[in-house]
XYZ file of C-alpha atoms in Angstrom:
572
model
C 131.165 128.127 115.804
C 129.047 130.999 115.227
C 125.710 131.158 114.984
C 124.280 131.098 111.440
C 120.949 131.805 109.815
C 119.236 129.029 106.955
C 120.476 130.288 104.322
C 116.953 132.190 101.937
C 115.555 133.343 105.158
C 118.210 136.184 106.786
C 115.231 138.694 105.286
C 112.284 139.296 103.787
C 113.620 140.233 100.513
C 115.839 136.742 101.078
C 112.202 135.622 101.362
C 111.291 137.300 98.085
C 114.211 135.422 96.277
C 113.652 132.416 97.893
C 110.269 132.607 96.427
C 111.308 133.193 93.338
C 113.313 130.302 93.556
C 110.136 127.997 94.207
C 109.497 125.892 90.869
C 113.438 124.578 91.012
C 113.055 124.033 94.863
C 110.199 121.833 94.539
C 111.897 119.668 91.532
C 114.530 119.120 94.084
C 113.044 118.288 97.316
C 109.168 116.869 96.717
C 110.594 113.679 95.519
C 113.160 113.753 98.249
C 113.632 110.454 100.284
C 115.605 109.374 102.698
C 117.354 105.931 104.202
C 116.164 104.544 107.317
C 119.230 104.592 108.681
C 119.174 108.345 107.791
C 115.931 108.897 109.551
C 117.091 106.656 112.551
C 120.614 108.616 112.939
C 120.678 111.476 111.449
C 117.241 113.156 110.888
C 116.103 111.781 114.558
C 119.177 113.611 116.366
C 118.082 117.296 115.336
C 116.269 117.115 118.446
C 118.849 117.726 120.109
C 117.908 115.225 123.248
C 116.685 111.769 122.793
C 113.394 110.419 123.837
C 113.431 108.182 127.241
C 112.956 104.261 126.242
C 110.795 103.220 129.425
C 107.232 101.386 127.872
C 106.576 97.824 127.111
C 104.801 95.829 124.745
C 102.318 95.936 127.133
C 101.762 99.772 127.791
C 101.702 99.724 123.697
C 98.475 97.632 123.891
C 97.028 99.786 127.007
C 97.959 102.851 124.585
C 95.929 101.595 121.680
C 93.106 99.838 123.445
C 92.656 103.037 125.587
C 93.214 105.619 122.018
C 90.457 103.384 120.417
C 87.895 102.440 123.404
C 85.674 105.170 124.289
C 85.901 107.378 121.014
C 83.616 105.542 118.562
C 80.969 103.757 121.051
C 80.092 106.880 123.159
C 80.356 109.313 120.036
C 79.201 108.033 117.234
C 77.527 104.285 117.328
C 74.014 105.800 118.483
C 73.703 108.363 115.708
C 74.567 105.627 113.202
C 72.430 102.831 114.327
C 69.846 105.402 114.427
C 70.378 107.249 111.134
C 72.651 104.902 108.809
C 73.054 101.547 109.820
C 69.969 100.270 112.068
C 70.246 97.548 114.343
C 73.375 96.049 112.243
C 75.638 98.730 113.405
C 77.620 95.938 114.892
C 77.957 94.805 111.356
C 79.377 98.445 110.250
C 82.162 97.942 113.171
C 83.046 94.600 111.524
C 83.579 96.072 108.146
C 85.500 99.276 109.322
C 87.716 96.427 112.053
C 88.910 94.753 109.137
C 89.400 97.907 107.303
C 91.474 99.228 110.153
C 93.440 95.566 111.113
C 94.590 95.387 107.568
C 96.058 99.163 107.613
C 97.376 98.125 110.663
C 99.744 94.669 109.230
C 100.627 97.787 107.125
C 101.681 100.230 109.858
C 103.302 97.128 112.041
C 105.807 95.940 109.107
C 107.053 100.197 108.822
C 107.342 100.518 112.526
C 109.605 96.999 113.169
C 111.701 98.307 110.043
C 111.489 102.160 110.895
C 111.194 102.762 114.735
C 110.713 106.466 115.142
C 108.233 108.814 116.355
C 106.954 110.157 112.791
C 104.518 106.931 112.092
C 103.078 107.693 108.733
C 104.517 110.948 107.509
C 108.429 108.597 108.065
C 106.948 105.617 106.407
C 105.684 108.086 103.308
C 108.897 110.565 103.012
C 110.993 107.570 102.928
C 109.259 105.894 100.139
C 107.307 108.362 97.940
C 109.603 111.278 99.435
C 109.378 114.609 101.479
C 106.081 116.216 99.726
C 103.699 112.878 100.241
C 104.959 112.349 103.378
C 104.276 115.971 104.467
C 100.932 115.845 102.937
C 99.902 112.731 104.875
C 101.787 114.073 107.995
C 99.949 116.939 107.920
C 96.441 115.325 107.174
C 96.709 112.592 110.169
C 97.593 115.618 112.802
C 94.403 117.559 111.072
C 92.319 114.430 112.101
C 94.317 114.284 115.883
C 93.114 117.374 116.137
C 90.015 117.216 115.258
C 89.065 113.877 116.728
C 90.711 115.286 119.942
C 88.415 118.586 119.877
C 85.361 116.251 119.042
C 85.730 113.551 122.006
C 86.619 116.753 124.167
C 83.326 118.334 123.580
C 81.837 114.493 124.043
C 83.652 114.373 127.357
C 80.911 117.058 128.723
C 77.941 115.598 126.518
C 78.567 112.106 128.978
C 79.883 114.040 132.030
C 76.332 116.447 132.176
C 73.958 114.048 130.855
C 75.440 110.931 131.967
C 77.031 111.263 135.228
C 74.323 114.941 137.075
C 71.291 113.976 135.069
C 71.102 116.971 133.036
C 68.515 117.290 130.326
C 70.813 119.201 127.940
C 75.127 119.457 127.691
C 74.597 122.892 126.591
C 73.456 123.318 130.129
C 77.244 123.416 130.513
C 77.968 125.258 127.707
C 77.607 129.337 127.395
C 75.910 130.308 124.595
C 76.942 133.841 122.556
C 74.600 135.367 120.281
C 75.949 137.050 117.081
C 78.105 133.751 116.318
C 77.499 131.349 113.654
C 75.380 128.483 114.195
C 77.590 125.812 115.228
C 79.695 127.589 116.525
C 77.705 129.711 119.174
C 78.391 127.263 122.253
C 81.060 127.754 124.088
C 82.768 124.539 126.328
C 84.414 125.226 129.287
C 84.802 121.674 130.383
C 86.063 120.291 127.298
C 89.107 122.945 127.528
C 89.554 122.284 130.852
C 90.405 118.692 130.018
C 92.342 119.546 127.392
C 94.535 121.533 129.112
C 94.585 119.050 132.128
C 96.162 116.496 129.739
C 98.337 118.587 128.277
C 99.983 119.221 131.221
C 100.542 116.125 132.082
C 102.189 114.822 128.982
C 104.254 117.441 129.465
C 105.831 115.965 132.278
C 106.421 112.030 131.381
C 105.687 109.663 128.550
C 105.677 106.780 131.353
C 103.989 108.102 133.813
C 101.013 109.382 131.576
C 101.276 106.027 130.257
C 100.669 104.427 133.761
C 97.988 106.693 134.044
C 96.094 105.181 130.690
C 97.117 101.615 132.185
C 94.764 102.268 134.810
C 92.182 104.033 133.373
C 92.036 100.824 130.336
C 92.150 98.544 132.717
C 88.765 99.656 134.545
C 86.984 100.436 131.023
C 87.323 97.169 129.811
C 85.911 96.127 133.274
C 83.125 98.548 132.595
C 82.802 97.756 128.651
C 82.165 93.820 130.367
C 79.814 95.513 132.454
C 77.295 96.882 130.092
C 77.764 94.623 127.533
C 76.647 91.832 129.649
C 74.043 94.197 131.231
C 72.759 95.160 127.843
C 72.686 91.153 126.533
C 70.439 90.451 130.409
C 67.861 93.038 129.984
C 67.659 93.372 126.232
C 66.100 91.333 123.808
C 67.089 89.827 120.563
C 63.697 90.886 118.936
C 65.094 94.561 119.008
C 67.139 93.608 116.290
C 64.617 93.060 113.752
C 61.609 94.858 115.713
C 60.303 97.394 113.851
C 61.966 97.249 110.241
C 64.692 94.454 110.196
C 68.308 93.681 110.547
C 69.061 96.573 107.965
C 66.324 98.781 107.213
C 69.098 100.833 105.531
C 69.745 97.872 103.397
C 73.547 96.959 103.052
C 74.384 100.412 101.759
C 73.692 101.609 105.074
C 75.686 98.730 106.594
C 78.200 99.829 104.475
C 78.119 103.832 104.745
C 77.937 103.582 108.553
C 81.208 101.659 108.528
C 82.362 104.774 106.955
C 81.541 106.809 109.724
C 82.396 104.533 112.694
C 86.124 104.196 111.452
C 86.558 107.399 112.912
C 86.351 104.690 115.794
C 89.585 103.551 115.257
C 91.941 106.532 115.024
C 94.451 106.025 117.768
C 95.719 102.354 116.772
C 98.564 104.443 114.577
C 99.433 106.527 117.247
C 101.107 103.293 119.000
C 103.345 103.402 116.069
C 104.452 107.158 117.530
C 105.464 105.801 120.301
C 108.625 103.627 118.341
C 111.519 105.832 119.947
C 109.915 105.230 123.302
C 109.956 101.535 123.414
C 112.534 98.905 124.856
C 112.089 96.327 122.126
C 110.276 98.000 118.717
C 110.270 94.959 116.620
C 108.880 93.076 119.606
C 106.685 94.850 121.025
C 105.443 97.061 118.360
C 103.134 94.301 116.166
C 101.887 93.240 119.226
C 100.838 96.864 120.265
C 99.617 97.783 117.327
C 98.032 94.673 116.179
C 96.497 93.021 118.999
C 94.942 96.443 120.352
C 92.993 96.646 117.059
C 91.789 93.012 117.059
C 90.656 93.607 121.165
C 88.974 96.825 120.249
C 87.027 95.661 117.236
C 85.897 92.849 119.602
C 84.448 95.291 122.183
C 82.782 97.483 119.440
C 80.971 95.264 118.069
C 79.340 93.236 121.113
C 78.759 97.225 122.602
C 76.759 97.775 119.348
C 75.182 94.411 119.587
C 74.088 95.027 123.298
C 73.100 98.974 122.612
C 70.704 97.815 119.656
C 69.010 94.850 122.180
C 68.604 97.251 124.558
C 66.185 99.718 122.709
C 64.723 99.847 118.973
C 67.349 101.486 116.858
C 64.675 104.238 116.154
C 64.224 104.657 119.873
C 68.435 104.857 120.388
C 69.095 108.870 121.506
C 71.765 109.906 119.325
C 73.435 112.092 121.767
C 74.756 109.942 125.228
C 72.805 107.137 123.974
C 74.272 104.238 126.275
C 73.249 106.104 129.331
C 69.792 107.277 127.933
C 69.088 102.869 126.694
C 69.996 102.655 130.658
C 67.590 105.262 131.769
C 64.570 103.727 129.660
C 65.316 99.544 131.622
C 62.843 99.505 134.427
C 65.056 99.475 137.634
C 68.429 99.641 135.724
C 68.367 103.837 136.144
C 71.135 104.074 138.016
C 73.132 101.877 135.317
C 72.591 105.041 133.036
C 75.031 107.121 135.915
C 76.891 104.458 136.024
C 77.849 104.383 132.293
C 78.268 108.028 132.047
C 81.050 107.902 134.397
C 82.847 105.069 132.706
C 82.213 106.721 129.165
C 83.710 109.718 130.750
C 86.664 108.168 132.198
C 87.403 105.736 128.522
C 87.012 109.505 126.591
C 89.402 111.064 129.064
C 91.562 107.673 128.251
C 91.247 107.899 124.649
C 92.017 111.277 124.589
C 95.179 110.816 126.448
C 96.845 108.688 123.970
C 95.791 110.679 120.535
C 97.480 113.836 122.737
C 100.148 111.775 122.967
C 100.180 110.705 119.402
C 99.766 113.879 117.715
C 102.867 115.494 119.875
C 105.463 113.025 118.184
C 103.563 113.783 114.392
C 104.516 117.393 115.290
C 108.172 116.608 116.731
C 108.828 114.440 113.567
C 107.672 116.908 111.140
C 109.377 119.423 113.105
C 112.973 117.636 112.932
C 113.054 117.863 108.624
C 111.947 121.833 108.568
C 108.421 121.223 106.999
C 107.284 123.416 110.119
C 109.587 125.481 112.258
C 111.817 123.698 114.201
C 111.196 124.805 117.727
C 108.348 122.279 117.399
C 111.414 119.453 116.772
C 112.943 120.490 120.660
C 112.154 117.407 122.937
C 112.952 118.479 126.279
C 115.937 116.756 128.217
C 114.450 116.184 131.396
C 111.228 114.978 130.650
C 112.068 113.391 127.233
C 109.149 114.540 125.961
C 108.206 117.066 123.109
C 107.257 119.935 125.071
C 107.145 122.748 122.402
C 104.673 120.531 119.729
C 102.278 119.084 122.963
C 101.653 122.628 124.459
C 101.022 124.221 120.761
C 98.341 121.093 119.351
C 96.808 121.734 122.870
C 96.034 124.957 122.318
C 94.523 124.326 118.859
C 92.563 121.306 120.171
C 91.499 123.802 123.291
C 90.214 126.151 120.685
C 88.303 124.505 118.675
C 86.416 122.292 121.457
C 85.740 125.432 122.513
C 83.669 127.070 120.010
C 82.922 123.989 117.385
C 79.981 121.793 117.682
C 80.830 117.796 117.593
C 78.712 116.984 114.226
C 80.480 119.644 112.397
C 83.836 117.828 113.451
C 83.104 114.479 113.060
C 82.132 115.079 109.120
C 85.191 116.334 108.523
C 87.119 113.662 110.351
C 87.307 110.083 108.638
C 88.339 111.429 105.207
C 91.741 112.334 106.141
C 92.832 109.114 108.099
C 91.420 106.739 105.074
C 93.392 108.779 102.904
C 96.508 108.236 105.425
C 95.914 104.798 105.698
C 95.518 104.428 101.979
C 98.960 105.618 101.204
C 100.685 104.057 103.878
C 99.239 100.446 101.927
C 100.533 101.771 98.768
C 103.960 102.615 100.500
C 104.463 99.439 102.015
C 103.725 97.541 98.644
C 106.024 99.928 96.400
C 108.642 99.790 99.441
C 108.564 95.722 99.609
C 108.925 95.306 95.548
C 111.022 98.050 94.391
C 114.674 97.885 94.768
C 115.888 100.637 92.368
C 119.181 98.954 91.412
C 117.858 95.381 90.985
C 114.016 96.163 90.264
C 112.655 98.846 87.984
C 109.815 100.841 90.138
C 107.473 100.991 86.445
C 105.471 97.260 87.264
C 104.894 97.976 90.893
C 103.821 101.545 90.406
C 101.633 100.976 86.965
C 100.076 97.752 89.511
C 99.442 100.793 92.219
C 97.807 103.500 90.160
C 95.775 100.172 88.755
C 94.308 98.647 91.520
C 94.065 102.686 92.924
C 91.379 103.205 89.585
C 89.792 99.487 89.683
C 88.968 100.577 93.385
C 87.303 103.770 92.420
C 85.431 102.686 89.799
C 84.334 99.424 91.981
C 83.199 101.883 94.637
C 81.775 104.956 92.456
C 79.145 102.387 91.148
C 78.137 101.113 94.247
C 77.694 104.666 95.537
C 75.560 105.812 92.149
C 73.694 102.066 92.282
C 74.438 101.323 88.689
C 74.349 97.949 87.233
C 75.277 94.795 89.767
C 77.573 93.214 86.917
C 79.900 96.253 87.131
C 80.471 95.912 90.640
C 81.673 92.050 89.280
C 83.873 93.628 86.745
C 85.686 95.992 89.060
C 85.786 93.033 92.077
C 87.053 90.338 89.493
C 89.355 92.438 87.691
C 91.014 93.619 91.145
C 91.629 90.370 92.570
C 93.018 89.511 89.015
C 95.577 92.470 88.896
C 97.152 91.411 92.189
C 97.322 87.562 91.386
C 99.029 88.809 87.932
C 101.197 91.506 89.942
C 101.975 88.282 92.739
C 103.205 85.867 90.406
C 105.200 88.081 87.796
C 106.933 90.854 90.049
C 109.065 88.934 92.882
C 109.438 91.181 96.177
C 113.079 92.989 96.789
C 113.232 93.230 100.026
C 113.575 90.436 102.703
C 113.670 90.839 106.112
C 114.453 89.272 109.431
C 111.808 91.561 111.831
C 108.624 91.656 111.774
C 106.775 91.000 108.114
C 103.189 91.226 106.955
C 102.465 87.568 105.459
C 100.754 86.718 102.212
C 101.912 90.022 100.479
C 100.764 92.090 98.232
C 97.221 90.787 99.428
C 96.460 92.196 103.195
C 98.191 95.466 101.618
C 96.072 95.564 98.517
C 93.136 95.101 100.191
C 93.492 97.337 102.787
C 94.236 100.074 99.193
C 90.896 98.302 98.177
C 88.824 99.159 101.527
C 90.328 102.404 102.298
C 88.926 103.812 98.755
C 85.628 101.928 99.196
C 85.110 103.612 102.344
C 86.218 106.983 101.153
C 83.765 107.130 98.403
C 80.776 106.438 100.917
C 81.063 109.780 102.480
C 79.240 112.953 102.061
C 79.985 115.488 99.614
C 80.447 118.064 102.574
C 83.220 116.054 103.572
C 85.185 116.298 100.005
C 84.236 119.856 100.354
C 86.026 120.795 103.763
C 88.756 118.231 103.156
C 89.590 120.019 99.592
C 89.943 122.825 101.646
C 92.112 122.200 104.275
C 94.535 120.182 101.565
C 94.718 123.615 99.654
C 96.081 125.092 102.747
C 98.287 122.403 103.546
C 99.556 122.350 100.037
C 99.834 126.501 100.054
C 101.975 126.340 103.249
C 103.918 123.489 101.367
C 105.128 125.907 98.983
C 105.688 128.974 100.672
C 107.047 127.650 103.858
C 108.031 124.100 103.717
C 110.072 123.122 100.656
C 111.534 126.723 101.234
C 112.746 125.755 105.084
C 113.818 122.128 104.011
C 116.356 123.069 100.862
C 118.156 126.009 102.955
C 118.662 122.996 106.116
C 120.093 121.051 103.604
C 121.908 123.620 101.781
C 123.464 124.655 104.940
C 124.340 120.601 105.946
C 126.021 120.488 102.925
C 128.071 123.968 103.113
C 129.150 122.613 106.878
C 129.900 119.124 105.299
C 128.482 117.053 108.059
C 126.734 114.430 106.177
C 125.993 112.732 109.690
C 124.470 115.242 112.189
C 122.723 118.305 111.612
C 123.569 120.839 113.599
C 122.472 121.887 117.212
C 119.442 124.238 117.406
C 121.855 126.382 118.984
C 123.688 126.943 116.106
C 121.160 127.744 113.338
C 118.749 130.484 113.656
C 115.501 130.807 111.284
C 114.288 134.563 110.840
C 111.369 135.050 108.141
């Protein structure tokens, strides 16, 4: 066959049509959805080579114990105890663990049902179709990449101060003068890494995952270490010594769990991993499940033991395991000791979200949303080589010149919001069966519980009257007993289910808007930002690429494979 160009792009003027053409073009595909047998067969082949089934149930839990260990105890837990949640930081790690565990049941029952590499953008195209899914595609690989550039830049904080004993990380770092505050310090080391890892994902999904096995393996040993070295030499009177359990009072409890749940990005990129795995519906609730509930154990006995260590208001919010360590009268070399393991979990932790955010790109890649040379998995390696080399370079560039507070504000926003509509998905996907169940009840019980939440959360955040946070609460719970007893669920199923639905879903909806609404404004600001670009790109790339693949599918009347990259060229 010859090779042929998608049709609206042989030209610019094309373009200029094409463009033209934009208000139909989005009636058609934003609602878009597709089967999962579609998305298993037919979408998942446009890559032209299959990814290599090697890992086990147990290299899933090793993959989310070692995405999630590391990340939020060595970045984040001593600027929180220290600014935001006090000694009951450990408390803030509960809160944001059940957050995540619920989103979690969530992500298990999509990935049993749905076992490919797109996690969350599949689950949302197939159920609220192609322009929800891209958006929350697009915002979870904004927060891999982020997250990844922030524990990068970490990696060198722990590696300087930690492991040689230097005063400073920007020791490391090369300053240049004329740049933007913030952005001034350049990090050598943290690209370095980056572009260590990235070459070797490029080469094997089971041998980097070996690699993590290893590398989890001796940071739990060394999370056992220092918690039970922290509970030896500290002292329970550091927990209310000087100002109490919460000197922040339960809103600080509350807004540091917020912040830590940056902690637990990584769980979801287990789910990724669905075309890699011998037996999905096995092995992928116990991945993705059981790593949460191990990490959330960890977290909070490593917040426990940092906070009876030292006085939260003597806890250094930069390395701050290392520099508790440092302060323990014949315990200095501990504070080497735990620079080198935080340094090995980041480098472990990092590994997996690489990993992660590679298949988010591959997946997006395979329905045209972004070109697809990023869809190409390589037949050798079985790996997608194209979309790991390009997020490696982005991560690479912005450890490189962007300070880590600056990312982490702009971090947990994004995967709330991810997690948020994955909860929604699953609910409208268990109780709407369009030909037996009209989709009105379970969508008017959505955008309900969606507003109950908001208003439940806006006057916590603005401290208004206690009796309205009992007339949000009440009415909540009341809406999804009503909702449970009068809509019966559509869809039964013989893999993997969450239990006691719509409740774990709902609230996990309920949690991931609470926690939402307790971060800073500067947050909203930057994340409205970077959704206006993701939406622009929407609708001057995206729907544009999508409707000419299908056009084209249609004109060749192969319903069942698209054709081979070979075949179709995209010019813009």
């Amino acid at each position: 066959m010859a090779t042929r160009s998608l049709p609206g792009f042989t030209s610019f003027s094309a373009y200029l049509h094409a463009l033209s053409q934009t208000p139909h073009r989005l009636r058609k595909r934003m609602l878009a959805t597709w089967s999962p047998s579609e998305e298993l067969d037919r979408v998942r082949l446009r890559s032209c080579a299959d990814m290599k089934r090697k890992l086990e149930w147990y290299d899933l839990v090793a993959l989310g114990v070692g995405g999630m260990l590391g990340v939020g105890v060595f970045v984040t837990t001593g600027e929180v105890a220290l600014k935001v949640s006090g000694p009951a930081v450990f408390v803030s790690y509960i809160v944001a663990g059940v957050a995540a565990f619920l989103s979690s049941l969530c992500y298990c029952e999509f990935s049993v049902e749905i076992p490919v590499a797109g996690g969350a953008f599949s689950y949302l195209r197939l159920t609220f179709g192609e322009f929800v899914g891209y958006f929350g595609g697009a915002n979870i690989l904004m927060e891999y990449v982020l997250s990844n550039a922030a524990v990068a830049r970490s990696f060198t904080e722990y590696l300087c101060c930690g492991v040689f004993g230097e005063k400073s990380a920007n020791l490391w770092r090369i300053e240049v003068e004329g740049m933007t505050e913030g952005y001034n310090m350049l990090d050598f080391p943290a690209v370095a890494l980056v572009v260590l890892l990235t070459l070797c994902l490029c080469h094997s999904t089971k041998e980097s995952s070996l690699l993590n096995l290893v590398m989890t393996v001796f940071h739990v040993i060394f999370f056992g270490f220092v918690i039970v070295a922290g509970f030896r030499n500290g002292s329970p009177k550091n927990l209310i010594n000087p100002d109490g359990l919460t000197p922040f009072g339960i809103r600080g409890v509350l807004d540091g769990a917020a912040i830590v749940y940056f902690s637990y990005i990584g769980y979801d990129s287990v789910s990724t991993m669905a075309e890699e795995i011998k037996n999905p519906s096995k092995s992928l609730p116990i991945g993705i499940a059981g790593s949460v509930l191990i990490v959330s154990a960890l977290y909070c006995l490593m917040g426990l033991a940092l906070c009876m260590m030292s006085p939260y208001n003597e806890i250094s919010d930069t390395a701050s395991y290392s520099a508790a360590f440092q302060k323990i009268v014949g315990w200095k070399w501990a504070g080497n000791v735990v620079g080198a393991g935080a340094s090995l979990g980041i480098v472990a932790s990092l590994l997996v979200a690489m990993l992660g955010q590679a298949r988010y790109l591959c997946v997006i890649g395979r329905t045209r949303l972004v070109p697809y040379w990023f869809a190409k998995v390589n037949p050798s390696t079985g790996t997608p080589l194209n979309a790991t080399i390009f997020l490696g370079i982005c991560t690479a560039s912005i450890a490189l010149f962007t300070e880590l507070g600056i990312v982490i504000e702009m971090i947990s926003i994004g995967t709330l919001l991810v997690f948020y509509l994955v909860a929604n998905a699953l609910i409208y996907h268990r109780y709407v069966n369009t030909s037996s169940n009209r989709p009105l009840p379970t969508v008017l019980f959505l955008l309900l519980l969606s507003m109950l939440s908001i208003g439940f959360s806006l006057t916590w955040k603005f401290k208004e009257k206690w009796w309205f946070l009992a007339l949000f609460g009440g009415a909540s719970i009341i809406v999804t007993a009503v909702f449970h007893y009068l809509v019966p669920c559509q869809r039964k199923s013989s893999k993997w289910v969450v239990p006691l639905m719509p409740w774990p879903a709902a609230a996990s909806v309920f949690l991931n808007v609470f926690l939402m609404t307790t971060l800073r404004k500067k947050s909203f600001q930057r994340f409205g930002i970077c959704s206006c670009v993701i939406i622009l790109f929407y609708i001057l790339y995206g729907v544009h690429s999508t409707y000419s693949a299908e056009e084209l599918e249609r004109e060749v009347g192969n319903e069942n494979h698209f054709l081979p990259i070979q075949q179709i060229k995209m010019e813009i």
